[in-house]
Tab-separated table of C-alpha atoms in Angstrom:
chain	number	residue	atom	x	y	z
A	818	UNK	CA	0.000	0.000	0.000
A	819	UNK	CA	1.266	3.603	-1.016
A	820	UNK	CA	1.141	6.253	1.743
A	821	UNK	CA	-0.254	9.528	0.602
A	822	UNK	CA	2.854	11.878	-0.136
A	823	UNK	CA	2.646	15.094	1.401
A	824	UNK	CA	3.721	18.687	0.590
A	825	UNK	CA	7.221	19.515	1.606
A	826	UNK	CA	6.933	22.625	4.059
A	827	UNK	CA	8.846	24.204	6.530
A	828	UNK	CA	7.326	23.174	9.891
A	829	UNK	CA	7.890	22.370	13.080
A	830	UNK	CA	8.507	19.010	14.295
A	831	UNK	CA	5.214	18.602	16.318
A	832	UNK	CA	3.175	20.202	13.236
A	833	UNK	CA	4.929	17.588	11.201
A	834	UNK	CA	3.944	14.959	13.588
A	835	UNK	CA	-0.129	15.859	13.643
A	836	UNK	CA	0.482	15.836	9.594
A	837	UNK	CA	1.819	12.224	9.647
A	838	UNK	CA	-0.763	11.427	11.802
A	839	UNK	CA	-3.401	12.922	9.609
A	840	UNK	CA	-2.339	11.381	7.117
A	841	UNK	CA	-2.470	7.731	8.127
A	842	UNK	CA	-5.435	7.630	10.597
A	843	UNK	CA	-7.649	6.162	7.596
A	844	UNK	CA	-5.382	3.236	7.840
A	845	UNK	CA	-5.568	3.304	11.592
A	846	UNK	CA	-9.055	2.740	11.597
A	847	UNK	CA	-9.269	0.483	8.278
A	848	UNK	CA	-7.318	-1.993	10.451
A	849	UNK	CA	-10.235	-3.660	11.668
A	850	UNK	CA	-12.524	-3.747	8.709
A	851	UNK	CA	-9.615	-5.779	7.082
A	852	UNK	CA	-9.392	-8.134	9.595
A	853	UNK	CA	-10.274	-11.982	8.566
A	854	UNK	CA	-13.780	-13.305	9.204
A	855	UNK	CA	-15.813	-16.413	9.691
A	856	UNK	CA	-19.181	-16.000	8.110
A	857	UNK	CA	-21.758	-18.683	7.983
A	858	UNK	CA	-25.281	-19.030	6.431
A	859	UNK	CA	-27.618	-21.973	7.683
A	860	UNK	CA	-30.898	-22.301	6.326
A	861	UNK	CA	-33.487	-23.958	8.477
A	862	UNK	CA	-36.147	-25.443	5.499
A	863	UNK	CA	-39.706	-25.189	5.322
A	864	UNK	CA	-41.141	-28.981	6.096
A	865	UNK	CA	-44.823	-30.301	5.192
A	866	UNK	CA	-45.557	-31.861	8.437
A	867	UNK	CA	-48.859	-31.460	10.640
A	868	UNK	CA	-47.206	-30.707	13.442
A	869	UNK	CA	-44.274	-28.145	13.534
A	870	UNK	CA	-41.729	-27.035	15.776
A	871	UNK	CA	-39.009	-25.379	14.900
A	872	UNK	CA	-35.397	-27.129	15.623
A	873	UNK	CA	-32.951	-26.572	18.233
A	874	UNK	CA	-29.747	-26.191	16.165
A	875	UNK	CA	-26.224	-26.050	18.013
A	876	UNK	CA	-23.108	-25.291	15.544
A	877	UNK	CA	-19.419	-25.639	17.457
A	878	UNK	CA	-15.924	-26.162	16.351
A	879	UNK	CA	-13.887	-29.534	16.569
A	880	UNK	CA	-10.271	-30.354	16.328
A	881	UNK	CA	-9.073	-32.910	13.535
A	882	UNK	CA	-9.427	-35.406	16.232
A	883	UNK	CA	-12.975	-34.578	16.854
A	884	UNK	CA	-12.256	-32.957	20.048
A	885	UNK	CA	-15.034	-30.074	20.521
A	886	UNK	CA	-13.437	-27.059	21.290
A	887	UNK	CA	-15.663	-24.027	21.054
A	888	UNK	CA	-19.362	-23.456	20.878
A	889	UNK	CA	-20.325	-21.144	18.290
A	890	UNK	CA	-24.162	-21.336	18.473
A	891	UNK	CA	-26.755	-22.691	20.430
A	892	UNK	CA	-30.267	-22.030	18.864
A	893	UNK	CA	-32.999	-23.526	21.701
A	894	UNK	CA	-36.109	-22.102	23.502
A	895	UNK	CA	-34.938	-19.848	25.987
A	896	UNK	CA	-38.138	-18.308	26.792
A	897	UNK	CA	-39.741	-21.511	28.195
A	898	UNK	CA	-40.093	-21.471	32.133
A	899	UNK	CA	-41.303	-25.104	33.285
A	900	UNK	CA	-39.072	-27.534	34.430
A	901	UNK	CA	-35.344	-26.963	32.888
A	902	UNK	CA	-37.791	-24.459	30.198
A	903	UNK	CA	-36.054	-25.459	26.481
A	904	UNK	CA	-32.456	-26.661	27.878
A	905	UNK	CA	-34.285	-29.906	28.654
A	906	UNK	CA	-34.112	-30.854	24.877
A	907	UNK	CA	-30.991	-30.045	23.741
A	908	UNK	CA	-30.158	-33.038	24.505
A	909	UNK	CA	-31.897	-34.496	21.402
A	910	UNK	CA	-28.852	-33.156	19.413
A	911	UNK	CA	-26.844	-36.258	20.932
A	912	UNK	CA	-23.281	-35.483	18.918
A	913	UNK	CA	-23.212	-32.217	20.295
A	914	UNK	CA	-24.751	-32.924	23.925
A	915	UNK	CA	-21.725	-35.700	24.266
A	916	UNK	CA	-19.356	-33.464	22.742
A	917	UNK	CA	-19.610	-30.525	24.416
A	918	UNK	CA	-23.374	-29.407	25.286
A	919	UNK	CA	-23.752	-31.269	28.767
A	920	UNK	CA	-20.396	-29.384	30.316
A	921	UNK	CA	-21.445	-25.814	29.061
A	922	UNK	CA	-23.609	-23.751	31.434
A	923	UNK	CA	-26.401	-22.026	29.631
A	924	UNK	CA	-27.312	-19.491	28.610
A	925	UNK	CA	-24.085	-18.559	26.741
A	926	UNK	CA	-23.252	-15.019	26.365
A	927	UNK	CA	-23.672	-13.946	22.583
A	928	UNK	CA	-23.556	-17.759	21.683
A	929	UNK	CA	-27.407	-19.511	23.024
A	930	UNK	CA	-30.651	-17.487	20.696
A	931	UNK	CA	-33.961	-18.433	20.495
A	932	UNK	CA	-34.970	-21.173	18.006
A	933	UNK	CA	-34.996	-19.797	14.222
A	934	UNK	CA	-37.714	-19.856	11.180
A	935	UNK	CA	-37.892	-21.292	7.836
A	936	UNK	CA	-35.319	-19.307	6.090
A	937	UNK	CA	-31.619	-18.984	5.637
A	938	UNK	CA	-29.795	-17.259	8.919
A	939	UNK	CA	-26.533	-15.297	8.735
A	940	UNK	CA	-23.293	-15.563	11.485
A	941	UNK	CA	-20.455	-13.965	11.355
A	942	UNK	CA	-17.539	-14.581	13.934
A	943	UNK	CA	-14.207	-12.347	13.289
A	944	UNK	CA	-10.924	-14.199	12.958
A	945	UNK	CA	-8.738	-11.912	15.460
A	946	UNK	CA	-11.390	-12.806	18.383
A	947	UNK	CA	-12.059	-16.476	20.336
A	948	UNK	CA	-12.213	-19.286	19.321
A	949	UNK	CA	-10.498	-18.404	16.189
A	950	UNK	CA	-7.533	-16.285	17.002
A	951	UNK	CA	-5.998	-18.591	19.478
A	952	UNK	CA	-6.132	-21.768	16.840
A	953	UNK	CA	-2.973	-23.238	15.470
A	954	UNK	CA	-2.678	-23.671	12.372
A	955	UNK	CA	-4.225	-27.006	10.998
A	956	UNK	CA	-7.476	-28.877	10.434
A	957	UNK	CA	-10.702	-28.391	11.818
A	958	UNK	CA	-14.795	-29.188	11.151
A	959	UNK	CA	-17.253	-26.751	12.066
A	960	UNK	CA	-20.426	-29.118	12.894
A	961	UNK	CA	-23.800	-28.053	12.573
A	962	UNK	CA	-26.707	-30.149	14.230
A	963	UNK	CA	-30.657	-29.690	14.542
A	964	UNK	CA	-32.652	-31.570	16.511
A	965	UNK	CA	-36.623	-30.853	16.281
A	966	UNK	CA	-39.530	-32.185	18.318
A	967	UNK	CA	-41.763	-34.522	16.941
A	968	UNK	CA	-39.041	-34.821	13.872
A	969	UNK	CA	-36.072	-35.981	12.982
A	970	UNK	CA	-32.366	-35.033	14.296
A	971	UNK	CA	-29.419	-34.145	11.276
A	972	UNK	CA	-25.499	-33.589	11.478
A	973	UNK	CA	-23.632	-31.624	9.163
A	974	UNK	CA	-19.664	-31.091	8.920
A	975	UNK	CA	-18.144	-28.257	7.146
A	976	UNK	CA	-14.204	-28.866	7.038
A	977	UNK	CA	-11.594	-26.037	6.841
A	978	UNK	CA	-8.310	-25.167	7.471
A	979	UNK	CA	-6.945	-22.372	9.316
A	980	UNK	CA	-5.635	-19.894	9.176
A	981	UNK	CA	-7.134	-18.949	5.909
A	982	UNK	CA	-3.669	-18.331	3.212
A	983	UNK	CA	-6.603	-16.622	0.659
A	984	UNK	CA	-10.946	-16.568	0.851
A	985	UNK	CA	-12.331	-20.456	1.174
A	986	UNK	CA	-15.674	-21.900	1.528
A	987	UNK	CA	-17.379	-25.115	2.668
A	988	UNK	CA	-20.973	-26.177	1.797
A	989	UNK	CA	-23.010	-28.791	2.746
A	990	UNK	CA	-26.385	-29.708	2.138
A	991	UNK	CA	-29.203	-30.973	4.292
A	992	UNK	CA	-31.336	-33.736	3.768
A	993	UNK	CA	-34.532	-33.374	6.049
A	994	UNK	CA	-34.182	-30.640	9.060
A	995	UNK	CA	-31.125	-28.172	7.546
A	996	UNK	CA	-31.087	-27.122	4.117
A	997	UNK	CA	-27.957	-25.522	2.351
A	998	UNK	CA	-25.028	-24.682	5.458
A	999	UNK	CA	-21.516	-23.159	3.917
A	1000	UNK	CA	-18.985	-21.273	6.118
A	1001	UNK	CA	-17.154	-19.102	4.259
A	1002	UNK	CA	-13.259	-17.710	5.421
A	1003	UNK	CA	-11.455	-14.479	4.938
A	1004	UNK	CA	-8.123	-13.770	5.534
């Protein structure tokens, strides 16, 4: 990148300094707009039954050994109040309840939502902040499961290797309660 040349003057050295300064703060602050990214789009799909609910989806991260190391999303019924209210289910999504799901405390902190409608849903996670900025370098899945009441239960693995050297994407499609699921990675 080519900094902006400026006019040669006769100034002092602190004037100088507030021109150099001036001169570069749109870089300052374009730091963090080009900063890598995680962005995901699952699509929960509109299903003929008589009986609807919508799913309980939980998406995490696992090491190339299948270790779980970071939840990413946990999409359940927070709002209900009897009993355990909508964390009682979640264990119908069985590969992420073993995994991970029956040592994490819930809610989670910008990581549990309410359950989702028919449609495609957008995340976005930046690179520079946990879990992604303290991974080493290697081979990862980013799992996506629903589970839905009175339906059927579906697993999805989206592989991908970090850091990202240049943009990359993973897709996957669903069969019965996820449609189309594709992470895409910036550098």
């Amino acid at each position: 990148m080519r900094l902006p040349t400026l006019p040669r003057t006769r100034t002092s050295a602190p004037a100088c300094a507030r021109c150099a300064v001036t001169a570069l703060f749109p870089m300052l602050i374009a730091g963090p707009a080009l900063a890598g990214e995680v962005a995901m789009s699952v699509q929960i799909p509109r299903l003929d039954v008589s009986e609807y609910h919508r799913p309980y989806v939980a998406i995490w991260l696992e090491g190339e050994d299948g270790t779980a190391l970071a939840n990413l999303a946990v999409w359940y019924d927070v709002r209900k109040k009897e009993g355990e209210g909508g964390a009682k289910w979640l264990k119908d999504m069985r590969q992420w309840w073993r995994r991970i799901g029956r040592e994490t405390d819930l809610p989670l902190d910008g990581i549990s939502g309410a359950t989702k409608p028919v449609g495609a849903h957008a995340l976005s996670f930046p690179a520079d902040s946990a879990p992604f900025a303290g991974l080493k370098p290697g081979r990862y899945e980013i799992v996506v499961e629903a589970a839905r009441e009175v339906g059927g239960r579906e697993v999805l693995r989206l592989p991908v290797s970090w850091p990202p050297r240049e943009a990359a994407r993973a897709d996957a499609q669903g069969g019965s309660e996820l449609g189309a699921v594709s992470v895409s990675l910036k550098p």
